[in-house]
mmCIF file of C-alpha atoms in Angstrom:
data_model
loop_
_atom_site.group_PDB
_atom_site.id
_atom_site.type_symbol
_atom_site.label_atom_id
_atom_site.label_comp_id
_atom_site.label_asym_id
_atom_site.label_seq_id
_atom_site.Cartn_x
_atom_site.Cartn_y
_atom_site.Cartn_z
ATOM 1 C CA MET A 1 13.634 3.570 -3.662
ATOM 2 C CA ASP A 2 12.378 2.360 -7.097
ATOM 3 C CA HIS A 3 8.677 3.185 -7.232
ATOM 4 C CA ARG A 4 7.937 1.076 -10.189
ATOM 5 C CA LEU A 5 6.213 -2.323 -10.195
ATOM 6 C CA PRO A 6 8.406 -5.007 -11.749
ATOM 7 C CA SER A 7 6.755 -6.174 -14.990
ATOM 8 C CA GLU A 8 7.022 -9.817 -13.979
ATOM 9 C CA VAL A 9 5.074 -9.162 -10.931
ATOM 10 C CA VAL A 10 2.384 -7.349 -12.868
ATOM 11 C CA GLU A 11 2.058 -10.156 -15.430
ATOM 12 C CA GLU A 12 1.929 -12.927 -12.906
ATOM 13 C CA ILE A 13 -0.774 -11.258 -10.806
ATOM 14 C CA VAL A 14 -2.769 -10.220 -13.808
ATOM 15 C CA SER A 15 -2.530 -13.815 -15.222
ATOM 16 C CA ARG A 16 -3.891 -15.186 -12.066
ATOM 17 C CA ALA A 17 -6.671 -12.612 -11.807
ATOM 18 C CA LEU A 18 -7.851 -13.197 -15.419
ATOM 19 C CA ALA A 19 -7.789 -17.090 -14.918
ATOM 20 C CA GLU A 20 -9.984 -16.511 -11.896
ATOM 21 C CA ASP A 21 -12.549 -14.315 -13.574
ATOM 22 C CA VAL A 22 -12.589 -15.363 -17.287
ATOM 23 C CA GLY A 23 -11.886 -19.035 -16.786
ATOM 24 C CA ALA A 24 -12.975 -20.808 -20.068
ATOM 25 C CA GLY A 25 -14.523 -17.736 -21.510
ATOM 26 C CA ASP A 26 -16.830 -14.762 -21.092
ATOM 27 C CA ILE A 27 -20.020 -16.501 -22.049
ATOM 28 C CA THR A 28 -22.195 -13.332 -21.788
ATOM 29 C CA THR A 29 -20.003 -11.272 -24.082
ATOM 30 C CA GLU A 30 -19.294 -13.903 -26.602
ATOM 31 C CA ALA A 31 -23.085 -14.651 -26.962
ATOM 32 C CA THR A 32 -24.157 -10.998 -27.198
ATOM 33 C CA VAL A 33 -21.370 -9.003 -28.885
ATOM 34 C CA PRO A 34 -20.166 -9.729 -32.497
ATOM 35 C CA ALA A 35 -16.403 -10.457 -32.746
ATOM 36 C CA ASP A 36 -15.841 -7.524 -35.036
ATOM 37 C CA VAL A 37 -17.493 -4.787 -32.976
ATOM 38 C CA ARG A 38 -15.084 -2.088 -31.878
ATOM 39 C CA ALA A 39 -15.620 0.369 -28.998
ATOM 40 C CA ARG A 40 -14.070 3.304 -27.281
ATOM 41 C CA GLY A 41 -14.463 4.007 -23.630
ATOM 42 C CA GLU A 42 -13.270 6.174 -20.702
ATOM 43 C CA ILE A 43 -12.552 5.275 -17.169
ATOM 44 C CA ILE A 44 -14.111 7.990 -15.153
ATOM 45 C CA ALA A 45 -13.403 8.987 -11.501
ATOM 46 C CA LYS A 46 -16.552 9.080 -9.300
ATOM 47 C CA GLN A 47 -14.728 10.505 -6.270
ATOM 48 C CA GLU A 48 -11.658 12.550 -5.338
ATOM 49 C CA ALA A 49 -8.796 9.972 -5.282
ATOM 50 C CA VAL A 50 -5.099 9.479 -5.789
ATOM 51 C CA VAL A 51 -4.641 7.094 -8.679
ATOM 52 C CA ALA A 52 -2.629 3.819 -8.431
ATOM 53 C CA GLY A 53 -2.812 0.835 -10.580
ATOM 54 C CA LEU A 54 -2.762 2.004 -14.218
ATOM 55 C CA PRO A 55 0.040 -0.516 -15.093
ATOM 56 C CA LEU A 56 -2.393 -3.251 -14.016
ATOM 57 C CA VAL A 57 -5.189 -1.718 -16.112
ATOM 58 C CA GLU A 58 -2.943 -1.794 -19.088
ATOM 59 C CA ALA A 59 -1.690 -5.221 -18.513
ATOM 60 C CA VAL A 60 -5.209 -6.692 -18.112
ATOM 61 C CA PHE A 61 -6.411 -5.475 -21.368
ATOM 62 C CA ARG A 62 -3.124 -6.324 -23.190
ATOM 63 C CA ASN A 63 -3.476 -9.907 -21.986
ATOM 64 C CA VAL A 64 -7.134 -10.164 -22.911
ATOM 65 C CA ASP A 65 -6.626 -8.663 -26.358
ATOM 66 C CA SER A 66 -3.234 -7.263 -27.511
ATOM 67 C CA GLY A 67 -5.070 -4.991 -30.009
ATOM 68 C CA ILE A 68 -6.603 -2.954 -27.134
ATOM 69 C CA VAL A 69 -5.106 0.450 -26.655
ATOM 70 C CA VAL A 70 -5.030 2.086 -23.090
ATOM 71 C CA GLU A 71 -4.161 5.776 -22.857
ATOM 72 C CA PRO A 72 -3.798 6.957 -19.360
ATOM 73 C CA ALA A 73 -4.954 10.507 -18.879
ATOM 74 C CA VAL A 74 -3.120 10.779 -15.550
ATOM 75 C CA GLN A 75 -0.136 9.073 -13.977
ATOM 76 C CA ASP A 76 -0.099 6.868 -10.842
ATOM 77 C CA GLY A 77 0.298 9.270 -7.830
ATOM 78 C CA GLY A 78 -1.816 11.802 -9.590
ATOM 79 C CA ARG A 79 -5.005 13.213 -8.138
ATOM 80 C CA VAL A 80 -8.397 13.260 -9.839
ATOM 81 C CA ALA A 81 -11.662 14.893 -9.066
ATOM 82 C CA PRO A 82 -15.187 13.378 -9.646
ATOM 83 C CA GLY A 83 -15.977 13.251 -13.364
ATOM 84 C CA GLU A 84 -12.332 13.268 -14.484
ATOM 85 C CA VAL A 85 -11.056 10.987 -17.063
ATOM 86 C CA VAL A 86 -8.429 8.494 -15.687
ATOM 87 C CA ALA A 87 -7.767 6.727 -19.027
ATOM 88 C CA ARG A 88 -9.211 6.014 -22.363
ATOM 89 C CA VAL A 89 -9.633 2.522 -23.755
ATOM 90 C CA GLU A 90 -10.102 1.632 -27.532
ATOM 91 C CA GLY A 91 -10.308 -1.802 -29.295
ATOM 92 C CA ARG A 92 -12.563 -4.730 -29.889
ATOM 93 C CA ALA A 93 -15.608 -4.475 -27.645
ATOM 94 C CA ARG A 94 -15.483 -8.167 -26.601
ATOM 95 C CA GLY A 95 -11.904 -7.701 -25.016
ATOM 96 C CA ILE A 96 -12.767 -4.567 -23.325
ATOM 97 C CA LEU A 97 -15.945 -5.997 -21.727
ATOM 98 C CA THR A 98 -14.092 -9.065 -20.647
ATOM 99 C CA GLY A 99 -11.330 -7.233 -19.034
ATOM 100 C CA GLU A 100 -13.389 -4.419 -17.496
ATOM 101 C CA ARG A 101 -14.132 -5.806 -14.113
ATOM 102 C CA THR A 102 -10.596 -7.190 -13.426
ATOM 103 C CA ALA A 103 -9.042 -3.829 -14.483
ATOM 104 C CA LEU A 104 -11.284 -1.824 -12.327
ATOM 105 C CA ASN A 105 -10.935 -4.052 -9.371
ATOM 106 C CA PHE A 106 -7.111 -3.462 -9.368
ATOM 107 C CA LEU A 107 -7.533 0.330 -10.056
ATOM 108 C CA GLN A 108 -10.114 0.768 -7.314
ATOM 109 C CA HIS A 109 -8.317 -1.243 -4.679
ATOM 110 C CA MET A 110 -5.035 0.272 -5.315
ATOM 111 C CA SER A 111 -6.345 3.830 -5.611
ATOM 112 C CA GLY A 112 -8.166 3.283 -2.357
ATOM 113 C CA VAL A 113 -4.903 2.407 -0.587
ATOM 114 C CA ALA A 114 -3.093 5.394 -2.208
ATOM 115 C CA THR A 115 -5.844 7.722 -1.271
ATOM 116 C CA LEU A 116 -5.754 6.757 2.447
ATOM 117 C CA ALA A 117 -2.051 6.904 2.571
ATOM 118 C CA ALA A 118 -2.140 10.410 1.120
ATOM 119 C CA ARG A 119 -4.742 11.428 3.882
ATOM 120 C CA TYR A 120 -2.271 10.240 6.618
ATOM 121 C CA VAL A 121 0.684 11.915 4.904
ATOM 122 C CA LYS A 122 -1.232 15.305 4.854
ATOM 123 C CA ALA A 123 -2.341 14.725 8.493
ATOM 124 C CA VAL A 124 1.438 14.886 9.679
ATOM 125 C CA LYS A 125 2.647 17.489 7.281
ATOM 126 C CA GLY A 126 5.102 19.957 8.990
ATOM 127 C CA THR A 127 6.447 17.227 11.356
ATOM 128 C CA LYS A 128 9.327 14.977 10.833
ATOM 129 C CA ALA A 129 7.281 11.758 11.068
ATOM 130 C CA ARG A 130 7.180 9.432 8.057
ATOM 131 C CA ILE A 131 4.000 7.319 7.495
ATOM 132 C CA LEU A 132 4.825 3.722 7.027
ATOM 133 C CA ASP A 133 2.747 0.756 6.024
ATOM 134 C CA THR A 134 2.846 -2.773 7.565
ATOM 135 C CA ARG A 135 2.599 -6.344 6.531
ATOM 136 C CA LYS A 136 -1.108 -6.372 6.974
ATOM 137 C CA THR A 137 -1.716 -6.696 3.310
ATOM 138 C CA ILE A 138 -3.829 -9.114 1.032
ATOM 139 C CA PRO A 139 -1.919 -12.282 0.627
ATOM 140 C CA GLY A 140 -0.347 -12.738 -2.750
ATOM 141 C CA LEU A 141 -0.986 -8.882 -3.444
ATOM 142 C CA ARG A 142 1.607 -7.321 -1.114
ATOM 143 C CA ALA A 143 3.711 -5.835 -4.017
ATOM 144 C CA LEU A 144 0.566 -4.055 -5.312
ATOM 145 C CA ASP A 145 -0.389 -2.664 -1.842
ATOM 146 C CA LYS A 146 3.070 -1.371 -1.070
ATOM 147 C CA TYR A 147 3.316 0.167 -4.600
ATOM 148 C CA ALA A 148 -0.172 2.016 -3.884
ATOM 149 C CA VAL A 149 1.246 3.203 -0.494
ATOM 150 C CA ARG A 150 4.239 4.796 -2.214
ATOM 151 C CA MET A 151 1.882 6.311 -4.785
ATOM 152 C CA GLY A 152 0.041 8.026 -1.932
ATOM 153 C CA GLY A 153 3.326 9.678 -0.738
ATOM 154 C CA ALA A 154 3.898 7.307 2.244
ATOM 155 C CA HIS A 155 6.792 4.800 2.755
ATOM 156 C CA ASN A 156 7.196 1.035 2.912
ATOM 157 C CA HIS A 157 8.300 -0.809 6.057
ATOM 158 C CA ARG A 158 9.784 -4.229 5.327
ATOM 159 C CA MET A 159 8.559 -6.098 2.296
ATOM 160 C CA GLY A 160 8.502 -9.501 4.375
ATOM 161 C CA LEU A 161 10.227 -11.406 7.074
ATOM 162 C CA PHE A 162 13.348 -11.699 4.900
ATOM 163 C CA ASP A 163 14.486 -8.115 4.527
ATOM 164 C CA ALA A 164 14.618 -6.588 8.057
ATOM 165 C CA VAL A 165 14.726 -7.553 11.737
ATOM 166 C CA LEU A 166 11.690 -6.604 13.755
ATOM 167 C CA ILE A 167 11.613 -8.185 17.200
ATOM 168 C CA LYS A 168 7.985 -8.268 18.413
ATOM 169 C CA ASP A 169 6.434 -9.152 21.687
ATOM 170 C CA ASN A 170 6.283 -12.978 21.068
ATOM 171 C CA HIS A 171 9.924 -13.002 20.064
ATOM 172 C CA ILE A 172 10.772 -11.314 23.164
ATOM 173 C CA ARG A 173 8.745 -13.879 25.353
ATOM 174 C CA ALA A 174 10.326 -16.803 23.482
ATOM 175 C CA ALA A 175 13.867 -15.289 23.836
ATOM 176 C CA GLY A 176 13.349 -14.376 27.572
ATOM 177 C CA ALA A 177 14.111 -10.559 27.468
ATOM 178 C CA VAL A 178 14.470 -7.746 25.068
ATOM 179 C CA ALA A 179 18.282 -7.624 25.495
ATOM 180 C CA THR A 180 18.644 -11.261 24.770
ATOM 181 C CA ALA A 181 16.483 -11.105 21.616
ATOM 182 C CA VAL A 182 18.484 -8.041 20.315
ATOM 183 C CA GLU A 183 21.861 -9.771 20.947
ATOM 184 C CA ARG A 184 20.805 -12.870 19.249
ATOM 185 C CA ALA A 185 19.493 -10.823 16.210
ATOM 186 C CA ARG A 186 22.721 -8.760 16.017
ATOM 187 C CA ALA A 187 24.780 -12.145 15.881
ATOM 188 C CA ALA A 188 22.602 -13.684 13.249
ATOM 189 C CA ALA A 189 21.436 -11.008 10.963
ATOM 190 C CA PRO A 190 23.378 -9.852 7.877
ATOM 191 C CA GLU A 191 26.166 -7.276 8.513
ATOM 192 C CA GLY A 192 24.519 -3.727 8.424
ATOM 193 C CA ALA A 193 21.028 -5.017 8.952
ATOM 194 C CA VAL A 194 18.752 -2.596 10.969
ATOM 195 C CA VAL A 195 17.483 -4.132 14.074
ATOM 196 C CA GLU A 196 14.179 -2.902 15.401
ATOM 197 C CA VAL A 197 12.380 -4.008 18.566
ATOM 198 C CA GLU A 198 8.818 -3.614 19.652
ATOM 199 C CA THR A 199 8.374 -2.217 23.269
ATOM 200 C CA GLN A 200 5.212 -1.850 25.350
ATOM 201 C CA SER A 201 6.473 -0.196 28.481
ATOM 202 C CA MET A 202 9.068 2.330 29.683
ATOM 203 C CA ALA A 203 10.985 -0.571 31.277
ATOM 204 C CA GLN A 204 11.254 -2.253 27.851
ATOM 205 C CA VAL A 205 12.247 1.044 26.186
ATOM 206 C CA GLU A 206 15.193 1.414 28.589
ATOM 207 C CA GLU A 207 16.252 -2.162 27.856
ATOM 208 C CA ALA A 208 16.039 -1.722 24.176
ATOM 209 C CA VAL A 209 18.118 1.451 24.302
ATOM 210 C CA GLY A 210 20.645 -0.366 26.465
ATOM 211 C CA ALA A 211 20.797 -3.237 24.149
ATOM 212 C CA GLY A 212 21.712 -0.979 21.187
ATOM 213 C CA ALA A 213 18.542 -1.336 19.075
ATOM 214 C CA ASP A 214 18.587 0.800 15.922
ATOM 215 C CA VAL A 215 14.766 1.502 15.909
ATOM 216 C CA ILE A 216 12.509 1.155 18.893
ATOM 217 C CA MET A 217 8.809 0.599 18.179
ATOM 218 C CA LEU A 218 6.461 2.189 20.708
ATOM 219 C CA ASP A 219 3.494 -0.243 20.631
ATOM 220 C CA ASN A 220 0.043 0.790 21.606
ATOM 221 C CA MET A 221 1.102 3.745 23.798
ATOM 222 C CA SER A 222 -0.744 6.962 24.253
ATOM 223 C CA PRO A 223 0.735 10.195 22.980
ATOM 224 C CA GLU A 224 1.718 11.043 26.500
ATOM 225 C CA GLU A 225 3.629 7.754 26.976
ATOM 226 C CA VAL A 226 5.233 8.227 23.481
ATOM 227 C CA LYS A 227 6.486 11.711 24.493
ATOM 228 C CA ARG A 228 8.088 10.314 27.543
ATOM 229 C CA ALA A 229 9.691 7.572 25.520
ATOM 230 C CA VAL A 230 11.146 9.830 22.975
ATOM 231 C CA GLU A 231 12.644 11.941 25.817
ATOM 232 C CA LEU A 232 14.072 8.783 27.373
ATOM 233 C CA ILE A 233 15.493 7.557 24.030
ATOM 234 C CA ALA A 234 17.027 11.021 23.420
ATOM 235 C CA GLY A 235 18.218 10.368 19.883
ATOM 236 C CA ARG A 236 19.998 7.068 20.645
ATOM 237 C CA ALA A 237 17.673 5.158 18.345
ATOM 238 C CA LYS A 238 15.092 6.021 15.911
ATOM 239 C CA THR A 239 11.521 5.847 17.081
ATOM 240 C CA GLU A 240 8.389 4.360 15.627
ATOM 241 C CA VAL A 241 4.767 4.586 16.788
ATOM 242 C CA SER A 242 2.617 1.676 15.925
ATOM 243 C CA GLY A 243 -0.828 0.153 17.117
ATOM 244 C CA GLY A 244 -4.159 1.744 16.909
ATOM 245 C CA VAL A 245 -3.222 4.940 15.064
ATOM 246 C CA THR A 246 -6.117 6.658 13.277
ATOM 247 C CA LEU A 247 -6.450 9.761 11.102
ATOM 248 C CA GLU A 248 -7.848 11.465 14.226
ATOM 249 C CA THR A 249 -4.845 10.619 16.403
ATOM 250 C CA VAL A 250 -1.941 10.492 14.009
ATOM 251 C CA ARG A 251 -1.095 14.186 14.302
ATOM 252 C CA SER A 252 -0.762 13.993 18.110
ATOM 253 C CA TYR A 253 1.726 11.171 17.794
ATOM 254 C CA ALA A 254 3.750 12.987 15.038
ATOM 255 C CA GLU A 255 3.983 16.039 17.307
ATOM 256 C CA CYS A 256 5.831 13.944 19.948
ATOM 257 C CA GLY A 257 8.820 13.967 17.736
ATOM 258 C CA VAL A 258 8.938 10.336 16.567
ATOM 259 C CA ASP A 259 10.620 9.419 13.299
ATOM 260 C CA TYR A 260 8.028 6.986 11.986
ATOM 261 C CA ILE A 261 4.364 6.046 12.338
ATOM 262 C CA SER A 262 3.206 2.777 11.038
ATOM 263 C CA VAL A 263 -0.502 2.317 10.128
ATOM 264 C CA GLY A 264 -1.901 -1.030 9.314
ATOM 265 C CA GLU A 265 -5.278 0.571 8.321
ATOM 266 C CA ILE A 266 -3.687 1.913 5.129
ATOM 267 C CA THR A 267 -3.670 -1.589 3.541
ATOM 268 C CA HIS A 268 -5.988 -3.710 5.613
ATOM 269 C CA SER A 269 -8.938 -1.372 5.737
ATOM 270 C CA ALA A 270 -8.702 1.130 2.821
ATOM 271 C CA ARG A 271 -11.953 1.691 1.123
ATOM 272 C CA ALA A 272 -11.914 1.142 -2.532
ATOM 273 C CA ALA A 273 -11.956 4.310 -4.757
ATOM 274 C CA ASP A 274 -14.866 4.603 -7.146
ATOM 275 C CA PHE A 275 -14.228 4.412 -10.940
ATOM 276 C CA SER A 276 -16.421 3.327 -13.870
ATOM 277 C CA LEU A 277 -15.745 2.447 -17.496
ATOM 278 C CA GLU A 278 -18.147 4.037 -19.814
ATOM 279 C CA PHE A 279 -18.457 3.294 -23.589
ATOM 280 C CA LEU A 280 -18.693 6.311 -25.844
ATOM 281 C CA GLU A 281 -21.431 6.566 -28.345
ATOM 282 C CA GLU A 282 -20.221 6.368 -31.938
#
């Protein structure tokens, strides 16, 4: 998988963010800081974190003032300790001040996601389970959230409704049965598409296996139920745990022998990492 963020995605998102924050102009900075004043600053980590979002930081300052130079001191995916320099910024003070909040917002949010993803990956180390994200992302910023997940060492589930088949409980209710939903998906999906089905009971697990699902999601089951389901499936399909997984419980699910564990918390509830931009005295 390509871990990079497409430049066109970065530019579009940054453009929207600056339009939202700067609008017609930074009236405080323009009133108080002469246009020819230059400054140097450092983005400093105020906590341990996995960094993600530096391409956004660079794009923010470049779009505010093309003369601003950003020099990352670490790479996305790297770990930093409190007090460590993440990046150095130099250029006209007006541009740095105008772009500061938007740049830090991207860096703090994305690094928070990457840091939490890394904690989940560490929690299942030594098992075969892979940590996956979900579609529970900030609308319009999914590409950033999923990139941050990758920087934390976890893996992406589907990007949207268009690139994978995932038959969930309401699909099953509307179709009438697990087998019916799987058969219809097989008939309509592109050739070679993976068909995954969500199950909530052993009866549904048996039905999904019989219908030939490629991946069986074990939704909101206890570790004991998951272990039974894995034994029942017996390698005839990949297995994924989902629903209510926490850092405290993820290891117990991983030790059941599942292939994947999807965790919505990574993107919908990650706490922003703490960074600040400090000007250096000349």
